[in-house]
mmCIF file of C-alpha atoms in Angstrom:
data_model
loop_
_atom_site.group_PDB
_atom_site.id
_atom_site.type_symbol
_atom_site.label_atom_id
_atom_site.label_comp_id
_atom_site.label_asym_id
_atom_site.label_seq_id
_atom_site.Cartn_x
_atom_site.Cartn_y
_atom_site.Cartn_z
ATOM 1 C CA MET D 1 6.760 16.960 9.808
ATOM 2 C CA ALA D 2 9.309 14.308 8.906
ATOM 3 C CA THR D 3 9.245 13.043 5.341
ATOM 4 C CA SER D 4 10.608 9.638 6.335
ATOM 5 C CA VAL D 5 10.176 7.015 9.033
ATOM 6 C CA LYS D 6 13.146 5.431 10.796
ATOM 7 C CA LEU D 7 12.984 1.649 10.876
ATOM 8 C CA ASN D 8 14.378 -0.565 13.631
ATOM 9 C CA THR D 9 17.304 -1.335 11.328
ATOM 10 C CA GLY D 10 18.177 2.362 11.253
ATOM 11 C CA ALA D 11 17.134 2.678 7.611
ATOM 12 C CA LEU D 12 14.982 5.648 6.608
ATOM 13 C CA MET D 13 11.797 4.747 4.723
ATOM 14 C CA PRO D 14 10.210 7.628 2.779
ATOM 15 C CA ALA D 15 6.766 8.361 4.232
ATOM 16 C CA LEU D 16 5.211 8.775 0.789
ATOM 17 C CA GLY D 17 5.584 6.167 -1.920
ATOM 18 C CA LEU D 18 4.107 5.340 -5.296
ATOM 19 C CA GLY D 19 1.706 2.415 -5.136
ATOM 20 C CA THR D 20 1.566 0.173 -8.212
ATOM 21 C CA TRP D 21 -1.413 -2.087 -7.450
ATOM 22 C CA GLN D 22 -3.835 -2.106 -10.402
ATOM 23 C CA SER D 23 -1.382 -0.083 -12.485
ATOM 24 C CA PRO D 24 -1.787 -1.739 -15.885
ATOM 25 C CA PRO D 25 0.940 -2.906 -18.245
ATOM 26 C CA GLY D 26 1.810 -0.173 -20.703
ATOM 27 C CA LYS D 27 1.289 2.552 -18.086
ATOM 28 C CA VAL D 28 3.113 1.577 -14.921
ATOM 29 C CA LYS D 29 6.617 2.116 -16.357
ATOM 30 C CA ASP D 30 5.774 5.720 -17.212
ATOM 31 C CA ALA D 31 4.091 6.172 -13.816
ATOM 32 C CA VAL D 32 7.273 5.083 -12.048
ATOM 33 C CA MET D 33 9.400 7.439 -14.152
ATOM 34 C CA VAL D 34 7.053 10.396 -13.585
ATOM 35 C CA ALA D 35 7.079 9.662 -9.862
ATOM 36 C CA ILE D 36 10.863 9.575 -9.636
ATOM 37 C CA ASP D 37 11.108 12.814 -11.617
ATOM 38 C CA ALA D 38 8.580 14.366 -9.206
ATOM 39 C CA GLY D 39 10.696 13.441 -6.203
ATOM 40 C CA TYR D 40 9.331 10.077 -5.061
ATOM 41 C CA ARG D 41 12.037 7.794 -3.712
ATOM 42 C CA HIS D 42 9.787 5.006 -2.417
ATOM 43 C CA ILE D 43 8.269 2.563 -4.918
ATOM 44 C CA ASP D 44 5.826 -0.052 -3.612
ATOM 45 C CA GLY D 45 5.224 -3.186 -5.670
ATOM 46 C CA ALA D 46 4.397 -6.864 -5.364
ATOM 47 C CA PHE D 47 4.653 -10.135 -7.277
ATOM 48 C CA ALA D 48 0.855 -10.395 -7.230
ATOM 49 C CA TYR D 49 0.449 -7.115 -9.114
ATOM 50 C CA GLN D 50 1.916 -8.875 -12.156
ATOM 51 C CA ASN D 51 3.683 -5.714 -13.356
ATOM 52 C CA GLU D 52 7.103 -5.860 -11.687
ATOM 53 C CA LYS D 53 8.966 -6.180 -14.994
ATOM 54 C CA GLU D 54 7.677 -2.749 -16.070
ATOM 55 C CA VAL D 55 8.226 -1.285 -12.603
ATOM 56 C CA GLY D 56 11.833 -2.391 -12.866
ATOM 57 C CA GLU D 57 12.137 -0.912 -16.355
ATOM 58 C CA GLY D 58 11.010 2.472 -15.038
ATOM 59 C CA ILE D 59 13.455 2.351 -12.144
ATOM 60 C CA ARG D 60 16.391 1.312 -14.310
ATOM 61 C CA GLN D 61 15.588 3.976 -16.910
ATOM 62 C CA LYS D 62 15.883 6.721 -14.292
ATOM 63 C CA ILE D 63 19.081 5.210 -12.923
ATOM 64 C CA GLN D 64 20.548 5.095 -16.429
ATOM 65 C CA GLU D 65 19.545 8.726 -17.004
ATOM 66 C CA GLY D 66 21.379 9.692 -13.818
ATOM 67 C CA VAL D 67 18.256 11.058 -12.119
ATOM 68 C CA VAL D 68 18.810 8.721 -9.150
ATOM 69 C CA LYS D 69 21.198 6.072 -7.946
ATOM 70 C CA ARG D 70 19.905 2.718 -6.775
ATOM 71 C CA GLU D 71 20.818 3.608 -3.190
ATOM 72 C CA ASP D 72 18.609 6.715 -3.402
ATOM 73 C CA LEU D 73 15.505 4.543 -3.789
ATOM 74 C CA PHE D 74 13.503 2.522 -1.298
ATOM 75 C CA VAL D 75 12.022 -0.378 -3.277
ATOM 76 C CA VAL D 76 9.414 -2.586 -1.622
ATOM 77 C CA SER D 77 7.938 -5.869 -2.786
ATOM 78 C CA LYS D 78 5.880 -8.603 -1.150
ATOM 79 C CA LEU D 79 5.954 -12.368 -0.767
ATOM 80 C CA TRP D 80 2.786 -13.766 -2.327
ATOM 81 C CA CYS D 81 0.638 -16.369 -0.576
ATOM 82 C CA THR D 82 1.644 -19.252 -2.884
ATOM 83 C CA PHE D 83 5.275 -18.869 -1.695
ATOM 84 C CA HIS D 84 4.649 -19.165 2.057
ATOM 85 C CA GLU D 85 6.129 -22.654 2.435
ATOM 86 C CA LYS D 86 9.676 -22.366 3.805
ATOM 87 C CA SER D 87 11.203 -23.919 0.699
ATOM 88 C CA MET D 88 9.394 -21.430 -1.558
ATOM 89 C CA VAL D 89 10.239 -18.099 0.110
ATOM 90 C CA LYS D 90 13.593 -17.680 -1.627
ATOM 91 C CA VAL D 91 11.988 -18.722 -4.925
ATOM 92 C CA GLY D 92 9.360 -15.982 -4.601
ATOM 93 C CA CYS D 93 11.910 -13.327 -3.693
ATOM 94 C CA GLN D 94 14.244 -14.312 -6.530
ATOM 95 C CA LYS D 95 11.362 -14.159 -9.012
ATOM 96 C CA THR D 96 10.689 -10.564 -7.965
ATOM 97 C CA LEU D 97 14.370 -9.608 -8.202
ATOM 98 C CA ASP D 98 14.615 -11.212 -11.647
ATOM 99 C CA ASP D 99 11.527 -9.322 -12.868
ATOM 100 C CA LEU D 100 12.750 -6.001 -11.457
ATOM 101 C CA LYS D 101 16.315 -6.760 -12.590
ATOM 102 C CA LEU D 102 17.581 -5.394 -9.287
ATOM 103 C CA ASP D 103 20.183 -6.878 -6.953
ATOM 104 C CA TYR D 104 18.275 -6.235 -3.743
ATOM 105 C CA LEU D 105 15.053 -4.949 -2.176
ATOM 106 C CA ASP D 106 14.926 -2.414 0.622
ATOM 107 C CA MET D 107 11.946 -4.160 2.181
ATOM 108 C CA TYR D 108 10.256 -7.492 1.536
ATOM 109 C CA LEU D 109 6.850 -7.877 3.175
ATOM 110 C CA ILE D 110 4.421 -10.749 3.642
ATOM 111 C CA HIS D 111 1.593 -9.726 1.319
ATOM 112 C CA TRP D 112 -1.242 -11.501 3.172
ATOM 113 C CA PRO D 113 -1.033 -13.720 6.280
ATOM 114 C CA MET D 114 -2.899 -16.590 4.591
ATOM 115 C CA GLY D 115 -0.819 -19.247 2.822
ATOM 116 C CA PHE D 116 -2.158 -20.690 -0.459
ATOM 117 C CA LYS D 117 -1.320 -23.932 -2.244
ATOM 118 C CA ALA D 118 1.885 -23.474 -4.247
ATOM 119 C CA GLY D 119 1.551 -23.259 -8.025
ATOM 120 C CA ASP D 120 1.126 -20.890 -10.938
ATOM 121 C CA THR D 121 -2.378 -19.701 -9.963
ATOM 122 C CA LEU D 122 -2.402 -16.539 -7.832
ATOM 123 C CA ILE D 123 -5.461 -17.630 -5.830
ATOM 124 C CA PRO D 124 -6.094 -21.379 -6.214
ATOM 125 C CA LEU D 125 -9.773 -22.064 -5.464
ATOM 126 C CA ASP D 126 -11.611 -25.229 -4.539
ATOM 127 C CA GLU D 127 -14.970 -26.257 -5.990
ATOM 128 C CA ASP D 128 -16.768 -24.057 -3.452
ATOM 129 C CA GLY D 129 -14.811 -20.959 -4.434
ATOM 130 C CA HIS D 130 -12.620 -20.967 -1.316
ATOM 131 C CA ALA D 131 -8.873 -20.462 -1.450
ATOM 132 C CA ILE D 132 -6.912 -23.710 -1.139
ATOM 133 C CA ARG D 133 -4.681 -23.470 1.917
ATOM 134 C CA SER D 134 -1.046 -24.348 2.354
ATOM 135 C CA ASN D 135 0.441 -25.666 5.603
ATOM 136 C CA ALA D 136 2.302 -22.436 6.335
ATOM 137 C CA ASN D 137 1.597 -20.738 9.664
ATOM 138 C CA ILE D 138 2.043 -16.967 9.471
ATOM 139 C CA LEU D 139 1.460 -14.989 12.675
ATOM 140 C CA GLU D 140 2.181 -11.353 11.906
ATOM 141 C CA THR D 141 2.270 -8.793 9.121
ATOM 142 C CA TRP D 142 2.231 -5.020 9.507
ATOM 143 C CA GLU D 143 1.148 -3.420 6.270
ATOM 144 C CA PHE D 144 -2.612 -2.955 6.337
ATOM 145 C CA GLU D 145 -5.503 -1.090 4.774
ATOM 146 C CA CYS D 146 -6.047 2.319 6.324
ATOM 147 C CA HIS D 147 -7.992 5.397 5.195
ATOM 148 C CA PRO D 148 -10.489 7.860 6.730
ATOM 149 C CA TYR D 149 -13.316 5.319 6.372
ATOM 150 C CA LEU D 150 -11.147 2.668 8.081
ATOM 151 C CA THR D 151 -8.936 4.499 10.577
ATOM 152 C CA GLN D 152 -7.616 1.386 12.386
ATOM 153 C CA VAL D 153 -7.046 3.394 15.581
ATOM 154 C CA LYS D 154 -6.400 0.458 17.895
ATOM 155 C CA LEU D 155 -4.086 -1.375 15.510
ATOM 156 C CA VAL D 156 -2.108 1.770 14.677
ATOM 157 C CA GLU D 157 -1.704 2.634 18.355
ATOM 158 C CA TYR D 158 -0.569 -0.898 19.147
ATOM 159 C CA CYS D 159 2.020 -0.978 16.366
ATOM 160 C CA GLN D 160 3.388 2.439 17.210
ATOM 161 C CA SER D 161 3.595 1.549 20.921
ATOM 162 C CA LYS D 162 5.870 -1.351 19.920
ATOM 163 C CA GLY D 163 7.989 0.748 17.573
ATOM 164 C CA ILE D 164 6.531 -0.912 14.466
ATOM 165 C CA PRO D 165 6.258 1.484 11.488
ATOM 166 C CA VAL D 166 2.966 1.109 9.632
ATOM 167 C CA THR D 167 2.363 1.392 5.896
ATOM 168 C CA ALA D 168 -1.233 2.273 5.003
ATOM 169 C CA TYR D 169 -2.309 0.725 1.730
ATOM 170 C CA SER D 170 -5.387 1.973 -0.145
ATOM 171 C CA PRO D 171 -4.966 5.319 1.672
ATOM 172 C CA LEU D 172 -7.555 6.925 -0.624
ATOM 173 C CA GLY D 173 -10.020 4.048 -0.387
ATOM 174 C CA SER D 174 -9.127 2.614 -3.826
ATOM 175 C CA PRO D 175 -11.754 4.667 -5.694
ATOM 176 C CA ASP D 176 -11.060 2.885 -8.996
ATOM 177 C CA ARG D 177 -11.468 -0.644 -7.616
ATOM 178 C CA SER D 178 -13.362 -2.858 -10.031
ATOM 179 C CA TRP D 179 -15.760 -4.230 -7.394
ATOM 180 C CA ALA D 180 -17.024 -0.849 -6.161
ATOM 181 C CA LYS D 181 -20.803 -0.536 -5.909
ATOM 182 C CA PRO D 182 -22.653 2.639 -6.994
ATOM 183 C CA GLU D 183 -23.841 3.190 -3.425
ATOM 184 C CA ASP D 184 -20.353 2.911 -1.888
ATOM 185 C CA PRO D 185 -19.139 6.171 -0.298
ATOM 186 C CA SER D 186 -16.231 7.928 -1.989
ATOM 187 C CA LEU D 187 -13.501 9.579 0.050
ATOM 188 C CA LEU D 188 -12.645 11.915 -2.794
ATOM 189 C CA ASP D 189 -16.252 13.191 -2.774
ATOM 190 C CA GLU D 190 -16.598 13.343 1.013
ATOM 191 C CA PRO D 191 -18.006 16.860 1.784
ATOM 192 C CA ARG D 192 -16.048 17.355 5.009
ATOM 193 C CA ILE D 193 -12.764 16.492 3.326
ATOM 194 C CA LYS D 194 -13.604 18.684 0.343
ATOM 195 C CA LYS D 195 -14.281 21.614 2.694
ATOM 196 C CA ILE D 196 -10.873 21.210 4.331
ATOM 197 C CA ALA D 197 -9.243 20.853 0.913
ATOM 198 C CA ALA D 198 -10.794 24.126 -0.263
ATOM 199 C CA LYS D 199 -9.316 25.943 2.749
ATOM 200 C CA TYR D 200 -5.780 24.877 1.823
ATOM 201 C CA LYS D 201 -6.318 25.010 -1.945
ATOM 202 C CA LYS D 202 -5.567 21.304 -2.085
ATOM 203 C CA THR D 203 -7.374 18.246 -3.443
ATOM 204 C CA SER D 204 -9.329 15.780 -1.330
ATOM 205 C CA ALA D 205 -6.604 13.219 -2.087
ATOM 206 C CA GLN D 206 -3.882 15.524 -0.797
ATOM 207 C CA VAL D 207 -5.807 16.178 2.429
ATOM 208 C CA SER D 208 -6.424 12.444 2.960
ATOM 209 C CA LEU D 209 -2.733 11.670 2.422
ATOM 210 C CA ARG D 210 -1.703 14.493 4.755
ATOM 211 C CA PHE D 211 -4.031 13.023 7.390
ATOM 212 C CA HIS D 212 -2.031 9.774 7.260
ATOM 213 C CA ILE D 213 1.319 11.536 7.330
ATOM 214 C CA GLN D 214 0.325 13.448 10.476
ATOM 215 C CA ARG D 215 -0.546 10.111 12.089
ATOM 216 C CA ASN D 216 3.070 9.108 11.352
ATOM 217 C CA LEU D 217 1.971 6.504 8.829
ATOM 218 C CA ILE D 218 3.654 5.635 5.552
ATOM 219 C CA VAL D 219 1.347 5.940 2.532
ATOM 220 C CA ILE D 220 1.526 4.419 -0.950
ATOM 221 C CA PRO D 221 -1.183 5.997 -3.151
ATOM 222 C CA LYS D 222 -1.450 4.416 -6.586
ATOM 223 C CA SER D 223 -1.844 6.426 -9.780
ATOM 224 C CA VAL D 224 -0.752 6.210 -13.404
ATOM 225 C CA THR D 225 -1.907 9.775 -14.173
ATOM 226 C CA PRO D 226 1.125 12.115 -14.235
ATOM 227 C CA GLU D 227 -0.762 15.106 -12.811
ATOM 228 C CA ARG D 228 -2.109 13.093 -9.895
ATOM 229 C CA ILE D 229 1.248 11.475 -9.189
ATOM 230 C CA LYS D 230 2.757 14.955 -8.908
ATOM 231 C CA GLU D 231 -0.188 16.273 -6.854
ATOM 232 C CA ASN D 232 0.066 13.399 -4.399
ATOM 233 C CA PHE D 233 3.664 14.382 -3.674
ATOM 234 C CA GLN D 234 2.671 17.940 -2.729
ATOM 235 C CA ILE D 235 1.563 17.208 0.827
ATOM 236 C CA PHE D 236 4.482 18.502 2.876
ATOM 237 C CA ASP D 237 3.749 22.225 2.482
ATOM 238 C CA PHE D 238 0.670 22.430 4.724
ATOM 239 C CA LYS D 239 -0.491 21.046 8.063
ATOM 240 C CA LEU D 240 -3.951 20.069 9.261
ATOM 241 C CA THR D 241 -5.175 21.467 12.571
ATOM 242 C CA GLN D 242 -6.126 19.146 15.409
ATOM 243 C CA ASP D 243 -9.804 19.960 14.793
ATOM 244 C CA GLU D 244 -9.397 18.982 11.143
ATOM 245 C CA MET D 245 -7.615 15.768 12.110
ATOM 246 C CA ASP D 246 -10.474 14.982 14.504
ATOM 247 C CA THR D 247 -13.046 15.701 11.799
ATOM 248 C CA ILE D 248 -11.396 13.299 9.375
ATOM 249 C CA MET D 249 -10.935 10.696 12.103
ATOM 250 C CA SER D 250 -14.678 10.888 12.823
ATOM 251 C CA LEU D 251 -15.421 9.687 9.268
ATOM 252 C CA ASN D 252 -14.489 6.130 10.259
ATOM 253 C CA ARG D 253 -17.074 3.538 9.166
ATOM 254 C CA ASN D 254 -14.922 0.428 9.599
ATOM 255 C CA LEU D 255 -15.355 0.121 5.833
ATOM 256 C CA ARG D 256 -12.857 -2.428 4.529
ATOM 257 C CA ILE D 257 -12.193 -2.294 0.781
ATOM 258 C CA CYS D 258 -9.972 -5.385 0.515
ATOM 259 C CA ASP D 259 -11.653 -8.104 2.592
ATOM 260 C CA MET D 260 -10.417 -11.162 0.623
ATOM 261 C CA GLU D 261 -13.830 -12.792 1.001
ATOM 262 C CA MET D 262 -12.699 -15.988 -0.738
ATOM 263 C CA CYS D 263 -10.187 -16.537 2.090
ATOM 264 C CA ARG D 264 -12.605 -16.556 5.033
ATOM 265 C CA ASN D 265 -12.004 -20.287 5.425
ATOM 266 C CA GLN D 266 -8.284 -19.735 6.012
ATOM 267 C CA LYS D 267 -6.932 -20.369 9.506
ATOM 268 C CA ASP D 268 -4.933 -17.132 9.340
ATOM 269 C CA TYR D 269 -7.760 -14.961 7.948
ATOM 270 C CA PRO D 270 -7.069 -11.686 9.783
ATOM 271 C CA PHE D 271 -10.180 -9.558 9.403
ATOM 272 C CA THR D 272 -12.313 -11.149 12.115
ATOM 273 C CA ALA D 273 -9.664 -10.588 14.793
ATOM 274 C CA GLU D 274 -10.028 -7.949 17.506
ATOM 275 C CA PHE D 275 -7.818 -5.528 15.629
#
């Protein structure tokens, strides 16, 4: 199984990356350094995560130590919704580069398709609690939530039929999300995944990540725990059978973790579309 995905530009994007969403200040720098030491060469970040300065510190530390060169890394960031106006796109990108203290990004994505009113507030809300829209019109973006409880079969098949590589965010279902309810199902405790994990002497997280890799998806699991960061990288030494892939695929509940409820009034709100 390939450990990277070839983009239309010819660039190779590592299939496994370190996610940095919800990685708190004071921990994310060390997480990035542990990841690079463990072999990760893909670091996924975003302006909206509000931690890109520390992410950049971790990257530069490992470059200074000679562990990697800048060209060895695939660094991703994302244009936030308050920068969607044409005049603001370069401003948003430059802010990220300044925070990371890097000269370039390997990929710059549109974070969400909805444009918000420009300003210093990440999600500007009106008096009814709805996001205040900008006039930007965004049609497409191809990084989306995907995990065994939200398998996105139709969307994945469509993208892959058009040669569009897909990055699956929240590939483990974001178990540490702050808005989780006690009754919400947990992928890491899912009995059928745990049974498969026991067979291979792997963790439920490793099996879930392997499931994505075998679907030819790129995954960006987040962790600031050194042991888990290292564990999440150990997914290229086993292969799930077709029966096991089918079992995990059958877990789909169309359960969306990140539904951006406050943006339902947006003209580009994507989660009510056919896909």
